[in-house]
Tab-separated table of C-alpha atoms in Angstrom:
chain	number	residue	atom	x	y	z
A	1	MET	CA	27.410	4.876	9.100
A	2	THR	CA	28.855	8.065	10.512
A	3	ASP	CA	26.834	10.313	12.782
A	4	THR	CA	26.793	13.052	10.132
A	5	ALA	CA	25.698	10.704	7.338
A	6	TRP	CA	22.808	9.022	9.098
A	7	ARG	CA	21.466	12.246	10.543
A	8	ALA	CA	21.438	13.759	7.041
A	9	ARG	CA	19.470	10.781	5.721
A	10	GLU	CA	17.102	10.993	8.678
A	11	ALA	CA	16.463	14.688	8.013
A	12	ALA	CA	15.899	14.119	4.287
A	13	HIS	CA	13.472	11.318	5.094
A	14	ALA	CA	11.483	13.494	7.519
A	15	GLU	CA	11.288	16.291	4.944
A	16	ARG	CA	10.020	13.940	2.246
A	17	ALA	CA	7.517	12.281	4.596
A	18	ASP	CA	6.172	15.674	5.654
A	19	ALA	CA	5.721	16.674	2.013
A	20	LEU	CA	3.859	13.434	1.228
A	21	THR	CA	1.480	13.838	4.186
A	22	GLN	CA	1.134	17.631	4.271
A	23	GLY	CA	-2.318	17.713	2.724
A	24	HIS	CA	-3.690	14.994	4.969
A	25	ARG	CA	-2.305	16.581	8.124
A	26	ALA	CA	-3.674	20.009	7.224
A	27	ARG	CA	-7.118	18.600	6.492
A	28	ALA	CA	-7.123	16.569	9.695
A	29	ALA	CA	-6.344	19.715	11.683
A	30	ARG	CA	-9.383	21.377	10.089
A	31	GLY	CA	-11.583	18.314	10.521
A	32	GLU	CA	-11.936	17.838	6.759
A	33	LYS	CA	-12.286	14.499	4.983
A	34	HIS	CA	-10.739	13.395	1.693
A	35	PRO	CA	-12.292	10.170	0.352
A	36	ILE	CA	-9.184	9.323	-1.672
A	37	GLU	CA	-6.157	10.071	0.518
A	38	ASP	CA	-7.723	9.369	3.923
A	39	PHE	CA	-7.797	5.681	2.966
A	40	LEU	CA	-4.009	5.527	3.236
A	41	PHE	CA	-4.230	6.418	6.926
A	42	THR	CA	-7.583	4.962	7.995
A	43	TYR	CA	-7.599	1.617	6.168
A	44	TYR	CA	-3.900	0.911	6.645
A	45	GLY	CA	-3.960	2.531	10.078
A	46	TYR	CA	-0.428	3.972	10.071
A	47	SER	CA	-0.052	7.565	11.205
A	48	PRO	CA	2.031	10.242	9.485
A	49	SER	CA	4.320	10.273	12.515
A	50	LEU	CA	5.115	6.588	12.042
A	51	LEU	CA	5.769	7.123	8.335
A	52	ARG	CA	8.147	9.945	9.284
A	53	ARG	CA	10.323	7.643	11.415
A	54	TRP	CA	13.510	6.782	9.533
A	55	HIS	CA	15.293	3.449	9.876
A	56	PRO	CA	18.543	2.485	8.148
A	57	GLY	CA	17.540	-1.149	7.634
A	58	ALA	CA	19.148	-4.218	9.145
A	59	GLY	CA	22.902	-4.472	9.598
A	60	VAL	CA	23.636	-0.738	9.431
A	61	GLU	CA	25.440	0.677	12.445
A	62	LEU	CA	24.463	4.179	13.427
A	63	GLU	CA	27.460	5.852	14.983
A	64	GLY	CA	26.657	7.807	18.132
A	65	ALA	CA	22.953	6.917	17.991
A	66	ALA	CA	22.904	5.786	21.626
A	67	ALA	CA	23.141	9.471	22.542
A	68	ASP	CA	19.890	10.114	20.662
A	69	ARG	CA	17.464	9.530	23.514
A	70	GLU	CA	14.441	9.120	21.235
A	71	ARG	CA	16.016	6.553	18.923
A	72	ALA	CA	17.713	4.722	21.788
A	73	GLY	CA	14.261	4.168	23.281
A	74	TRP	CA	12.750	2.712	20.114
A	75	ARG	CA	11.971	-0.957	20.078
A	76	TRP	CA	14.223	-3.266	18.073
A	77	TYR	CA	17.395	-1.193	18.484
A	78	ALA	CA	20.414	-2.529	20.368
A	79	PRO	CA	24.067	-1.576	20.905
A	80	SER	CA	26.289	-2.873	18.140
A	81	ALA	CA	28.156	-6.014	19.196
A	82	ARG	CA	30.537	-5.978	16.249
A	83	PRO	CA	34.187	-5.928	17.277
A	84	GLY	CA	35.610	-2.524	16.490
A	85	ALA	CA	32.250	-0.785	16.297
A	86	ALA	CA	32.341	2.890	17.226
A	87	PRO	CA	31.316	3.512	20.841
A	88	GLY	CA	27.642	4.377	21.200
A	89	SER	CA	26.641	2.751	17.922
A	90	LEU	CA	23.158	1.270	17.581
A	91	VAL	CA	21.969	-1.337	15.124
A	92	VAL	CA	18.577	-2.846	14.334
A	93	ASP	CA	18.275	-6.059	16.359
A	94	ARG	CA	17.401	-8.347	13.476
A	95	ALA	CA	17.757	-11.544	15.498
A	96	ALA	CA	15.207	-10.355	18.056
A	97	ILE	CA	12.728	-9.406	15.332
A	98	GLU	CA	13.121	-12.789	13.648
A	99	ARG	CA	12.587	-14.619	16.938
A	100	GLU	CA	9.432	-12.727	17.836
A	101	LYS	CA	7.923	-12.253	14.379
A	102	ALA	CA	8.936	-15.435	12.574
A	103	THR	CA	5.401	-16.261	11.409
A	104	LEU	CA	4.781	-12.725	10.157
A	105	LEU	CA	8.093	-12.602	8.298
A	106	THR	CA	7.477	-15.967	6.671
A	107	GLY	CA	4.003	-14.905	5.545
A	108	ILE	CA	5.168	-11.590	4.105
A	109	GLU	CA	8.045	-13.227	2.256
A	110	ARG	CA	5.740	-15.847	0.803
A	111	ILE	CA	3.283	-13.258	-0.511
A	112	LEU	CA	6.020	-11.015	-1.913
A	113	ARG	CA	7.773	-13.859	-3.746
A	114	ALA	CA	4.575	-15.458	-5.041
A	115	THR	CA	3.154	-12.171	-6.317
A	116	ALA	CA	6.396	-11.066	-7.954
A	117	GLY	CA	6.784	-14.440	-9.667
A	118	ARG	CA	3.278	-14.607	-11.071
A	119	ALA	CA	2.119	-13.242	-14.439
A	120	ALA	CA	0.117	-10.046	-14.159
A	121	SER	CA	-3.540	-9.983	-15.134
A	122	PHE	CA	-4.986	-6.775	-16.587
A	123	GLY	CA	-8.601	-7.680	-17.281
A	124	CYS	CA	-10.388	-6.630	-14.094
A	125	PHE	CA	-10.807	-2.937	-15.080
A	126	GLY	CA	-11.196	-1.879	-11.450
A	127	LEU	CA	-14.671	-3.391	-11.173
A	128	HIS	CA	-14.055	-4.352	-7.537
A	129	GLU	CA	-15.234	-0.875	-6.485
A	130	TRP	CA	-18.359	-1.270	-8.603
A	131	ALA	CA	-19.056	-4.658	-7.027
A	132	MET	CA	-18.967	-3.022	-3.595
A	133	VAL	CA	-22.075	-0.979	-4.423
A	134	TYR	CA	-23.823	-3.401	-6.782
A	135	ARG	CA	-27.602	-3.424	-6.199
A	136	GLN	CA	-27.200	-1.664	-2.862
A	137	SER	CA	-28.961	1.524	-1.812
A	138	GLU	CA	-26.516	2.439	0.982
A	139	HIS	CA	-22.828	2.783	0.191
A	140	ARG	CA	-19.546	2.851	2.119
A	141	HIS	CA	-18.613	6.285	0.775
A	142	PRO	CA	-21.031	9.235	1.132
A	143	VAL	CA	-20.343	10.256	-2.468
A	144	PRO	CA	-22.892	10.114	-5.322
A	145	LEU	CA	-22.554	7.442	-7.980
A	146	ARG	CA	-21.405	8.896	-11.290
A	147	LEU	CA	-23.919	6.840	-13.313
A	148	GLY	CA	-26.544	6.484	-10.612
A	149	GLN	CA	-27.493	3.150	-9.076
A	150	ALA	CA	-29.200	1.674	-12.133
A	151	GLY	CA	-26.367	2.707	-14.420
A	152	THR	CA	-23.775	1.321	-12.042
A	153	ASP	CA	-25.582	-1.997	-11.766
A	154	ALA	CA	-25.811	-2.198	-15.557
A	155	VAL	CA	-22.027	-1.865	-15.868
A	156	VAL	CA	-21.501	-4.746	-13.459
A	157	ASP	CA	-24.117	-6.838	-15.244
A	158	ALA	CA	-22.289	-6.309	-18.543
A	159	HIS	CA	-18.888	-7.507	-17.282
A	160	ASP	CA	-17.203	-10.503	-15.729
A	161	LEU	CA	-15.850	-9.926	-12.225
A	162	LYS	CA	-12.291	-11.252	-11.845
A	163	CYS	CA	-11.125	-9.878	-8.497
A	164	THR	CA	-8.255	-11.861	-6.930
A	165	HIS	CA	-7.727	-9.771	-3.803
A	166	ILE	CA	-9.329	-10.840	-0.521
A	167	ASP	CA	-9.368	-7.339	0.963
A	168	ALA	CA	-11.365	-6.027	-1.986
A	169	TYR	CA	-13.546	-9.095	-2.443
A	170	ARG	CA	-14.657	-9.141	1.192
A	171	PHE	CA	-16.451	-5.815	0.661
A	172	PHE	CA	-18.494	-7.039	-2.317
A	173	THR	CA	-22.237	-6.866	-1.860
A	174	ASP	CA	-24.068	-10.135	-1.355
A	175	GLU	CA	-25.422	-9.881	-4.896
A	176	ALA	CA	-21.951	-9.320	-6.391
A	177	THR	CA	-20.082	-12.065	-4.535
A	178	PRO	CA	-21.367	-15.043	-6.585
A	179	ARG	CA	-20.620	-13.162	-9.814
A	180	ASN	CA	-16.865	-13.141	-9.134
A	181	ARG	CA	-14.705	-15.701	-10.912
A	182	TYR	CA	-12.703	-16.327	-7.719
A	183	ALA	CA	-13.570	-16.685	-4.049
A	184	PRO	CA	-10.429	-15.332	-2.329
A	185	THR	CA	-9.768	-16.182	1.303
A	186	ARG	CA	-6.975	-15.254	3.683
A	187	GLU	CA	-5.601	-18.778	3.301
A	188	THR	CA	-5.502	-18.600	-0.509
A	189	GLN	CA	-4.079	-15.076	-0.618
A	190	PRO	CA	-0.510	-16.178	-1.502
A	191	ASP	CA	-1.941	-18.334	-4.300
A	192	LEU	CA	-4.077	-15.600	-5.862
A	193	GLU	CA	-2.166	-12.337	-5.422
A	194	GLN	CA	-0.914	-11.079	-8.787
A	195	PRO	CA	1.045	-7.963	-9.759
A	196	GLY	CA	-1.654	-6.464	-11.954
A	197	CYS	CA	-3.935	-5.967	-8.941
A	198	LEU	CA	-4.087	-2.392	-7.689
A	199	HIS	CA	-4.799	-3.440	-4.123
A	200	ALA	CA	-1.998	-5.997	-4.025
A	201	ASN	CA	0.341	-3.258	-5.229
A	202	MET	CA	-0.892	-0.764	-2.637
A	203	ASP	CA	-0.253	-3.453	-0.050
A	204	VAL	CA	3.485	-3.311	-0.743
A	205	TYR	CA	3.325	-0.274	1.553
A	206	LYS	CA	1.567	-2.352	4.210
A	207	TRP	CA	4.202	-5.080	4.052
A	208	ALA	CA	7.018	-2.530	4.229
A	209	MET	CA	5.456	-0.942	7.295
A	210	LYS	CA	4.889	-4.302	8.988
A	211	LEU	CA	8.569	-5.173	8.484
A	212	GLY	CA	9.392	-2.136	10.596
A	213	PRO	CA	13.042	-1.157	11.108
A	214	LEU	CA	14.220	-3.932	8.783
A	215	VAL	CA	13.162	-1.666	5.897
A	216	PRO	CA	15.231	1.421	5.024
A	217	GLY	CA	13.163	4.582	5.304
A	218	GLU	CA	13.686	5.548	1.680
A	219	LEU	CA	12.144	2.253	0.539
A	220	LEU	CA	9.186	2.723	2.871
A	221	LEU	CA	8.421	6.156	1.423
A	222	ASP	CA	8.742	4.828	-2.126
A	223	ALA	CA	6.107	2.218	-1.239
A	224	PHE	CA	3.847	4.856	0.301
A	225	ALA	CA	4.185	7.112	-2.746
A	226	LEU	CA	3.193	4.206	-4.986
A	227	ALA	CA	0.180	3.408	-2.794
A	228	ARG	CA	-0.966	7.028	-2.974
A	229	ASP	CA	-0.650	7.131	-6.770
A	230	ILE	CA	-2.548	3.853	-7.100
A	231	ARG	CA	-5.284	5.038	-4.777
A	232	TYR	CA	-5.992	7.961	-7.098
A	233	LEU	CA	-6.483	5.599	-10.045
A	234	ASP	CA	-8.564	3.259	-7.904
A	235	MET	CA	-11.012	6.068	-7.146
A	236	ALA	CA	-10.805	7.758	-10.545
A	237	ALA	CA	-11.986	4.461	-12.076
A	238	SER	CA	-14.596	3.833	-9.395
A	239	PRO	CA	-18.352	4.311	-9.801
A	240	TYR	CA	-18.244	7.351	-7.499
A	241	ASP	CA	-18.271	10.950	-8.692
A	242	MET	CA	-14.776	11.769	-7.450
A	243	GLU	CA	-14.032	14.814	-9.612
A	244	PRO	CA	-13.917	17.260	-6.650
A	245	TRP	CA	-11.099	15.220	-5.089
A	246	LEU	CA	-9.069	14.058	-8.072
A	247	ASP	CA	-5.569	15.369	-8.705
A	248	PRO	CA	-5.852	18.802	-10.413
A	249	ARG	CA	-3.130	17.617	-12.818
A	250	ASP	CA	-5.378	14.725	-13.886
A	251	PRO	CA	-8.939	15.733	-12.960
A	252	GLU	CA	-10.960	13.428	-15.222
A	253	PRO	CA	-12.488	10.127	-14.117
A	254	VAL	CA	-11.323	6.960	-15.848
A	255	ARG	CA	-14.551	5.808	-17.447
A	256	ILE	CA	-13.989	2.056	-17.463
A	257	GLU	CA	-17.478	1.507	-18.854
A	258	SER	CA	-16.068	2.670	-22.215
A	259	ALA	CA	-13.386	1.121	-24.456
A	260	ASP	CA	-11.171	4.201	-24.135
A	261	GLY	CA	-11.534	4.143	-20.370
A	262	LYS	CA	-10.578	0.477	-20.211
A	263	ALA	CA	-7.479	1.132	-22.315
A	264	GLU	CA	-6.448	4.021	-20.078
A	265	TYR	CA	-6.989	1.938	-16.951
A	266	VAL	CA	-4.841	-0.911	-18.277
A	267	ARG	CA	-2.106	1.496	-19.381
A	268	ARG	CA	-1.776	2.898	-15.875
A	269	GLN	CA	-2.251	-0.532	-14.306
A	270	ARG	CA	0.773	-1.850	-16.213
A	271	GLY	CA	2.923	1.007	-15.016
A	272	PHE	CA	1.948	0.378	-11.411
A	273	ALA	CA	2.658	-3.331	-11.790
A	274	GLU	CA	6.210	-2.534	-12.888
A	275	ARG	CA	6.763	-0.099	-10.019
A	276	ALA	CA	5.325	-2.501	-7.462
A	277	ASN	CA	7.422	-5.459	-8.599
A	278	ALA	CA	10.542	-3.297	-8.441
A	279	LEU	CA	9.676	-2.497	-4.821
A	280	ARG	CA	8.961	-6.153	-4.064
A	281	SER	CA	12.412	-7.032	-5.386
A	282	ARG	CA	13.993	-4.374	-3.201
A	283	LEU	CA	12.155	-5.623	-0.124
A	284	LEU	CA	13.145	-9.217	-0.795
A	285	GLU	CA	16.779	-8.324	-1.411
A	286	THR	CA	17.026	-5.961	1.557
A	287	VAL	CA	15.065	-7.833	4.176
A	288	PHE	CA	15.172	-11.505	3.244
A	289	ASP	CA	17.913	-12.418	0.779
A	290	ALA	CA	20.537	-10.409	2.651
A	291	SER	CA	19.899	-12.447	5.783
A	292	TYR	CA	18.986	-16.066	5.264
A	293	GLY	CA	18.048	-16.419	1.631
A	294	THR	CA	14.976	-17.996	0.142
A	295	ARG	CA	13.200	-20.405	2.444
């Protein structure tokens, strides 16, 4: 890729990343909290500056990039060894990443393929968040419960819990855990992940970030944008009174305790499942199939 072309893509990526994180960065500077969007930076633990870093993906030569002192100092970049490569070209050192991160790459690929190939389930209605406060007087979020504690408990009592995601299930209260149809573990994660799950679909962003420079920056930001959109539904359908923090374009909670609320939740859930599987396909094609195929 020519010097002019890759620098234009890098600049466009930085501009888009800044727009996606503007609100969070401004609030952080003022010391303000946002119980919906902060999750994307505290739970996943990736800073806006890391999200802003553009990579071309594996196999793309960046002409003249060796003269860019910042990029030349980044891990996983190496001079291009291709005969005829332009002097000063850098390329992502895929072989080095595969040697050092073989176990991680294998695990990510397994989860991506298994989730994408499994039928989606749309019957959970976001009750994982309700199970996290079930019959508990102290809660993870300092936000009032929309229906109060008794009302929240009654909703859980009236439904089956069908959570398949370990990183949601592990926050269930002790009273809610035995009510769940499944008992997810880290070992069974590839066997239970399914594309209807909001948290599994948010995690596409996590996998893209963990794959580092193997993932083109545009794909990483698409995954982050999906995670942010899903997070808003996750909290809009939660038992918390989130109205002060919901998107002004869609300020109403999704009242999953009602038939209309369930239908609305499933409608959005299906849309996110489609977007997430499209991103999984792109990750598999870009990172895995282009290199050594299905293992």
